[in-house]
Amino acid sequence: MLRDGHGRKVNYLRVSVTQRCNFRCQYCMPEKPFSWVPKENLLSFEELFLFIKICIDEGVDKIRITGGEPLLRNGLSGFIKMISDYKSGLDIALTTNGYLLSDLAQELKDAGLIRINVSLDTLRHDVAKKIAGKDVLTKVLDGISRAQEVGLGVKINNVPLKHVNSDEIIEILEYCKKRDMSIRFIEYMENRYAKDKIQGMSEEEIKKVIATKYKFVEIKRESSSPSKLYELENGYQFGIINPHAHDFCEDCNRIRLTAEGVLIPCLYFEEAMNIKKAVQNGNIIEATKILKEVLKNKPEKNRWSTDENNEISNRAFYETGG
Ligand code: SAM
Ligand code: SF4
């Protein structure tokens, strides 16, 4: 079992397979991303898999594929199959914007994918266009339906933004409730790639809106989950991720690998090490050494906070995969 320098168990690896994306979400990516990595700089699936195997052998049992938009990378289902064939019982999940999901859901499921998180910020076509930069909603909703049809576990991620989609919180909660899908509202995390003037909603503000229609109580969160959990009177559960409170850092169990081989101990910080050379040389000893070094230096908590120094993270969500 892997442990970090603060004694926390680490069993969760998030792997970004590309930083490219077919959306330009206001809170994530500038209209013209300035740091596109040339394709030849990406690790191949075989190279990523070599590192994933090391992590699994060391006790990682939860793997999430993300991006950029992971469904843009050709051969993704084959990559998922490599992982699921390596060891049974792994929890293999994917985070996607859903645009290409409808055609791929069945093959992803057949490859061994278990769960999927789809980002759905709005149910209105004009608002979707405003957030993502193009008219995406119909395809995203089709993707969600198809993923449910083929038997993938589907959760929705939603980033409420003031004056953009903040008036849809109840509508979208009810959309998910009706379809028996969980939803996680995520507080907007400030970063220097987001559009100027974006204003996220705080956990308290989100709860206040939901309380105008529903009674709910906080229930125990799943261990190592960043999401606080709430339950409506009828038993439906929803979550809110509040990184500004850092509550979840104390049992953080995750590390992140980018498509270029950068191994990141904390989403907020730029500190990281690169495993690229090691995996390209097939050097398992060196890659394991880097993994342990990164874990040793994993920060105790992130620094998203509204009251401490007004910090802004330099980490791009489209690189780290959120
Ligand atoms: N493209 C995929 C998607 O959108 O689901 C996967 C990558 S995206 C970076 C992963 C998650 O990060 C999405 O749910 C997205 O809403 C969230 N995200 C991106 N930028 C964010 C920000 N500044 N604050 C909070 N969440 C953010
Ligand atoms: Fe693309 Fe996901 Fe970022 Fe939106 S949040 S720009 S879909 S990577």
PDB file of N, CA and C in Angstrom, residues 97-153:
ATOM      1  N   ASN A  97     -16.919  15.269 -21.094  1.00  0.00           N
ATOM      2  CA  ASN A  97     -17.946  16.286 -21.324  1.00  0.00           C
ATOM      3  C   ASN A  97     -19.165  15.689 -22.036  1.00  0.00           C
ATOM      4  N   GLY A  98     -19.080  14.428 -22.443  1.00  0.00           N
ATOM      5  CA  GLY A  98     -20.246  13.712 -22.963  1.00  0.00           C
ATOM      6  C   GLY A  98     -20.531  13.894 -24.442  1.00  0.00           C
ATOM      7  N   TYR A  99     -19.804  14.784 -25.111  1.00  0.00           N
ATOM      8  CA  TYR A  99     -20.140  15.141 -26.502  1.00  0.00           C
ATOM      9  C   TYR A  99     -20.021  13.940 -27.444  1.00  0.00           C
ATOM     10  N   LEU A 100     -19.024  13.097 -27.219  1.00  0.00           N
ATOM     11  CA  LEU A 100     -18.809  11.946 -28.115  1.00  0.00           C
ATOM     12  C   LEU A 100     -19.269  10.633 -27.489  1.00  0.00           C
ATOM     13  N   LEU A 101     -19.977  10.733 -26.391  1.00  0.00           N
ATOM     14  CA  LEU A 101     -20.267   9.547 -25.580  1.00  0.00           C
ATOM     15  C   LEU A 101     -21.273   8.597 -26.206  1.00  0.00           C
ATOM     16  N   SER A 102     -22.252   9.154 -26.882  1.00  0.00           N
ATOM     17  CA  SER A 102     -23.337   8.300 -27.354  1.00  0.00           C
ATOM     18  C   SER A 102     -22.811   7.163 -28.239  1.00  0.00           C
ATOM     19  N   ASP A 103     -21.870   7.458 -29.130  1.00  0.00           N
ATOM     20  CA  ASP A 103     -21.333   6.412 -30.013  1.00  0.00           C
ATOM     21  C   ASP A 103     -20.349   5.478 -29.306  1.00  0.00           C
ATOM     22  N   LEU A 104     -19.756   5.944 -28.219  1.00  0.00           N
ATOM     23  CA  LEU A 104     -18.669   5.163 -27.606  1.00  0.00           C
ATOM     24  C   LEU A 104     -19.069   4.404 -26.344  1.00  0.00           C
ATOM     25  N   ALA A 105     -20.262   4.719 -25.816  1.00  0.00           N
ATOM     26  CA  ALA A 105     -20.636   4.174 -24.497  1.00  0.00           C
ATOM     27  C   ALA A 105     -20.544   2.645 -24.454  1.00  0.00           C
ATOM     28  N   GLN A 106     -21.085   1.982 -25.472  1.00  0.00           N
ATOM     29  CA  GLN A 106     -21.126   0.516 -25.437  1.00  0.00           C
ATOM     30  C   GLN A 106     -19.711  -0.074 -25.445  1.00  0.00           C
ATOM     31  N   GLU A 107     -18.838   0.447 -26.336  1.00  0.00           N
ATOM     32  CA  GLU A 107     -17.489  -0.143 -26.393  1.00  0.00           C
ATOM     33  C   GLU A 107     -16.680   0.167 -25.132  1.00  0.00           C
ATOM     34  N   LEU A 108     -16.954   1.312 -24.524  1.00  0.00           N
ATOM     35  CA  LEU A 108     -16.256   1.628 -23.262  1.00  0.00           C
ATOM     36  C   LEU A 108     -16.691   0.647 -22.170  1.00  0.00           C
ATOM     37  N   LYS A 109     -17.974   0.393 -22.125  1.00  0.00           N
ATOM     38  CA  LYS A 109     -18.514  -0.545 -21.128  1.00  0.00           C
ATOM     39  C   LYS A 109     -17.931  -1.950 -21.378  1.00  0.00           C
ATOM     40  N   ASP A 110     -17.924  -2.362 -22.657  1.00  0.00           N
ATOM     41  CA  ASP A 110     -17.403  -3.692 -22.991  1.00  0.00           C
ATOM     42  C   ASP A 110     -15.915  -3.811 -22.631  1.00  0.00           C
ATOM     43  N   ALA A 111     -15.214  -2.675 -22.685  1.00  0.00           N
ATOM     44  CA  ALA A 111     -13.772  -2.698 -22.392  1.00  0.00           C
ATOM     45  C   ALA A 111     -13.487  -2.817 -20.895  1.00  0.00           C
ATOM     46  N   GLY A 112     -14.522  -2.602 -20.066  1.00  0.00           N
ATOM     47  CA  GLY A 112     -14.304  -2.747 -18.623  1.00  0.00           C
ATOM     48  C   GLY A 112     -14.534  -1.479 -17.821  1.00  0.00           C
ATOM     49  N   LEU A 113     -14.979  -0.418 -18.516  1.00  0.00           N
ATOM     50  CA  LEU A 113     -15.293   0.814 -17.773  1.00  0.00           C
ATOM     51  C   LEU A 113     -16.508   0.561 -16.892  1.00  0.00           C
ATOM     52  N   ILE A 114     -16.453   1.069 -15.663  1.00  0.00           N
ATOM     53  CA  ILE A 114     -17.543   0.810 -14.727  1.00  0.00           C
ATOM     54  C   ILE A 114     -18.410   2.052 -14.529  1.00  0.00           C
ATOM     55  N   ARG A 115     -17.714   3.186 -14.360  1.00  0.00           N
ATOM     56  CA  ARG A 115     -18.479   4.393 -14.010  1.00  0.00           C
ATOM     57  C   ARG A 115     -18.047   5.562 -14.886  1.00  0.00           C
ATOM     58  N   ILE A 116     -18.918   6.516 -14.981  1.00  0.00           N
ATOM     59  CA  ILE A 116     -18.619   7.664 -15.820  1.00  0.00           C
ATOM     60  C   ILE A 116     -19.170   8.926 -15.143  1.00  0.00           C
ATOM     61  N   ASN A 117     -18.398   9.988 -15.154  1.00  0.00           N
ATOM     62  CA  ASN A 117     -18.904  11.286 -14.702  1.00  0.00           C
ATOM     63  C   ASN A 117     -19.047  12.170 -15.933  1.00  0.00           C
ATOM     64  N   VAL A 118     -20.215  12.728 -16.107  1.00  0.00           N
ATOM     65  CA  VAL A 118     -20.415  13.609 -17.256  1.00  0.00           C
ATOM     66  C   VAL A 118     -20.623  15.029 -16.739  1.00  0.00           C
ATOM     67  N   SER A 119     -19.934  15.971 -17.353  1.00  0.00           N
ATOM     68  CA  SER A 119     -20.093  17.371 -16.951  1.00  0.00           C
ATOM     69  C   SER A 119     -21.330  17.933 -17.630  1.00  0.00           C
ATOM     70  N   LEU A 120     -22.261  18.375 -16.827  1.00  0.00           N
ATOM     71  CA  LEU A 120     -23.500  18.951 -17.370  1.00  0.00           C
ATOM     72  C   LEU A 120     -23.809  20.195 -16.541  1.00  0.00           C
ATOM     73  N   ASP A 121     -23.505  21.344 -17.117  1.00  0.00           N
ATOM     74  CA  ASP A 121     -23.651  22.588 -16.352  1.00  0.00           C
ATOM     75  C   ASP A 121     -25.010  23.228 -16.513  1.00  0.00           C
ATOM     76  N   THR A 122     -25.744  22.818 -17.543  1.00  0.00           N
ATOM     77  CA  THR A 122     -27.008  23.500 -17.842  1.00  0.00           C
ATOM     78  C   THR A 122     -27.918  22.582 -18.655  1.00  0.00           C
ATOM     79  N   LEU A 123     -29.202  22.897 -18.633  1.00  0.00           N
ATOM     80  CA  LEU A 123     -30.148  22.175 -19.489  1.00  0.00           C
ATOM     81  C   LEU A 123     -30.686  23.118 -20.567  1.00  0.00           C
ATOM     82  N   ARG A 124     -30.040  24.268 -20.715  1.00  0.00           N
ATOM     83  CA  ARG A 124     -30.514  25.236 -21.711  1.00  0.00           C
ATOM     84  C   ARG A 124     -29.479  25.370 -22.831  1.00  0.00           C
ATOM     85  N   HIS A 125     -29.978  25.288 -24.064  1.00  0.00           N
ATOM     86  CA  HIS A 125     -29.060  25.281 -25.206  1.00  0.00           C
ATOM     87  C   HIS A 125     -28.215  26.556 -25.289  1.00  0.00           C
ATOM     88  N   ASP A 126     -28.840  27.707 -25.037  1.00  0.00           N
ATOM     89  CA  ASP A 126     -28.074  28.958 -25.160  1.00  0.00           C
ATOM     90  C   ASP A 126     -27.015  29.066 -24.066  1.00  0.00           C
ATOM     91  N   VAL A 127     -27.353  28.569 -22.886  1.00  0.00           N
ATOM     92  CA  VAL A 127     -26.383  28.652 -21.784  1.00  0.00           C
ATOM     93  C   VAL A 127     -25.223  27.669 -22.038  1.00  0.00           C
ATOM     94  N   ALA A 128     -25.558  26.496 -22.568  1.00  0.00           N
ATOM     95  CA  ALA A 128     -24.508  25.518 -22.888  1.00  0.00           C
ATOM     96  C   ALA A 128     -23.547  26.118 -23.902  1.00  0.00           C
ATOM     97  N   LYS A 129     -24.111  26.828 -24.862  1.00  0.00           N
ATOM     98  CA  LYS A 129     -23.277  27.443 -25.900  1.00  0.00           C
ATOM     99  C   LYS A 129     -22.380  28.523 -25.289  1.00  0.00           C
ATOM    100  N   LYS A 130     -22.957  29.248 -24.361  1.00  0.00           N
ATOM    101  CA  LYS A 130     -22.183  30.311 -23.710  1.00  0.00           C
ATOM    102  C   LYS A 130     -21.023  29.708 -22.888  1.00  0.00           C
ATOM    103  N   ILE A 131     -21.318  28.629 -22.171  1.00  0.00           N
ATOM    104  CA  ILE A 131     -20.277  28.052 -21.313  1.00  0.00           C
ATOM    105  C   ILE A 131     -19.213  27.332 -22.141  1.00  0.00           C
ATOM    106  N   ALA A 132     -19.657  26.466 -23.071  1.00  0.00           N
ATOM    107  CA  ALA A 132     -18.700  25.589 -23.773  1.00  0.00           C
ATOM    108  C   ALA A 132     -18.142  26.193 -25.052  1.00  0.00           C
ATOM    109  N   GLY A 133     -18.790  27.276 -25.516  1.00  0.00           N
ATOM    110  CA  GLY A 133     -18.297  27.914 -26.734  1.00  0.00           C
ATOM    111  C   GLY A 133     -18.925  27.356 -28.000  1.00  0.00           C
ATOM    112  N   LYS A 134     -19.773  26.339 -27.884  1.00  0.00           N
ATOM    113  CA  LYS A 134     -20.522  25.864 -29.051  1.00  0.00           C
ATOM    114  C   LYS A 134     -21.788  25.145 -28.600  1.00  0.00           C
ATOM    115  N   ASP A 135     -22.651  24.863 -29.570  1.00  0.00           N
ATOM    116  CA  ASP A 135     -23.966  24.307 -29.254  1.00  0.00           C
ATOM    117  C   ASP A 135     -23.832  22.812 -28.960  1.00  0.00           C
ATOM    118  N   VAL A 136     -23.719  22.446 -27.710  1.00  0.00           N
ATOM    119  CA  VAL A 136     -23.321  21.074 -27.381  1.00  0.00           C
ATOM    120  C   VAL A 136     -24.405  20.247 -26.693  1.00  0.00           C
ATOM    121  N   LEU A 137     -25.459  20.906 -26.237  1.00  0.00           N
ATOM    122  CA  LEU A 137     -26.333  20.243 -25.269  1.00  0.00           C
ATOM    123  C   LEU A 137     -27.000  18.962 -25.781  1.00  0.00           C
ATOM    124  N   THR A 138     -27.512  18.994 -27.018  1.00  0.00           N
ATOM    125  CA  THR A 138     -28.243  17.816 -27.515  1.00  0.00           C
ATOM    126  C   THR A 138     -27.353  16.578 -27.464  1.00  0.00           C
ATOM    127  N   LYS A 139     -26.118  16.723 -27.940  1.00  0.00           N
ATOM    128  CA  LYS A 139     -25.225  15.558 -27.982  1.00  0.00           C
ATOM    129  C   LYS A 139     -24.850  15.097 -26.571  1.00  0.00           C
ATOM    130  N   VAL A 140     -24.680  16.041 -25.664  1.00  0.00           N
ATOM    131  CA  VAL A 140     -24.324  15.671 -24.288  1.00  0.00           C
ATOM    132  C   VAL A 140     -25.471  14.884 -23.640  1.00  0.00           C
ATOM    133  N   LEU A 141     -26.694  15.385 -23.815  1.00  0.00           N
ATOM    134  CA  LEU A 141     -27.849  14.680 -23.222  1.00  0.00           C
ATOM    135  C   LEU A 141     -28.019  13.289 -23.847  1.00  0.00           C
ATOM    136  N   ASP A 142     -27.794  13.188 -25.152  1.00  0.00           N
ATOM    137  CA  ASP A 142     -27.849  11.863 -25.811  1.00  0.00           C
ATOM    138  C   ASP A 142     -26.801  10.932 -25.205  1.00  0.00           C
ATOM    139  N   GLY A 143     -25.630  11.478 -24.980  1.00  0.00           N
ATOM    140  CA  GLY A 143     -24.526  10.681 -24.416  1.00  0.00           C
ATOM    141  C   GLY A 143     -24.873  10.154 -23.029  1.00  0.00           C
ATOM    142  N   ILE A 144     -25.507  11.005 -22.225  1.00  0.00           N
ATOM    143  CA  ILE A 144     -25.890  10.595 -20.868  1.00  0.00           C
ATOM    144  C   ILE A 144     -26.920   9.458 -20.946  1.00  0.00           C
ATOM    145  N   SER A 145     -27.926   9.618 -21.810  1.00  0.00           N
ATOM    146  CA  SER A 145     -28.963   8.573 -21.929  1.00  0.00           C
ATOM    147  C   SER A 145     -28.340   7.259 -22.376  1.00  0.00           C
ATOM    148  N   ARG A 146     -27.468   7.346 -23.355  1.00  0.00           N
ATOM    149  CA  ARG A 146     -26.867   6.120 -23.908  1.00  0.00           C
ATOM    150  C   ARG A 146     -26.009   5.425 -22.844  1.00  0.00           C
ATOM    151  N   ALA A 147     -25.259   6.213 -22.082  1.00  0.00           N
ATOM    152  CA  ALA A 147     -24.397   5.622 -21.043  1.00  0.00           C
ATOM    153  C   ALA A 147     -25.256   4.880 -20.019  1.00  0.00           C
ATOM    154  N   GLN A 148     -26.406   5.458 -19.680  1.00  0.00           N
ATOM    155  CA  GLN A 148     -27.304   4.766 -18.745  1.00  0.00           C
ATOM    156  C   GLN A 148     -27.867   3.498 -19.376  1.00  0.00           C
ATOM    157  N   GLU A 149     -28.233   3.607 -20.649  1.00  0.00           N
ATOM    158  CA  GLU A 149     -28.800   2.435 -21.354  1.00  0.00           C
ATOM    159  C   GLU A 149     -27.851   1.246 -21.357  1.00  0.00           C
ATOM    160  N   VAL A 150     -26.553   1.524 -21.561  1.00  0.00           N
ATOM    161  CA  VAL A 150     -25.611   0.390 -21.673  1.00  0.00           C
ATOM    162  C   VAL A 150     -25.170  -0.120 -20.298  1.00  0.00           C
ATOM    163  N   GLY A 151     -25.629   0.537 -19.246  1.00  0.00           N
ATOM    164  CA  GLY A 151     -25.379   0.027 -17.896  1.00  0.00           C
ATOM    165  C   GLY A 151     -24.164   0.612 -17.197  1.00  0.00           C
ATOM    166  N   LEU A 152     -23.663   1.747 -17.696  1.00  0.00           N
ATOM    167  CA  LEU A 152     -22.586   2.421 -16.956  1.00  0.00           C
ATOM    168  C   LEU A 152     -23.198   3.181 -15.783  1.00  0.00           C
ATOM    169  N   GLY A 153     -22.498   3.228 -14.660  1.00  0.00           N
ATOM    170  CA  GLY A 153     -22.939   4.084 -13.559  1.00  0.00           C
ATOM    171  C   GLY A 153     -22.672   5.524 -13.971  1.00  0.00           C
TER     172      GLY A 153
END
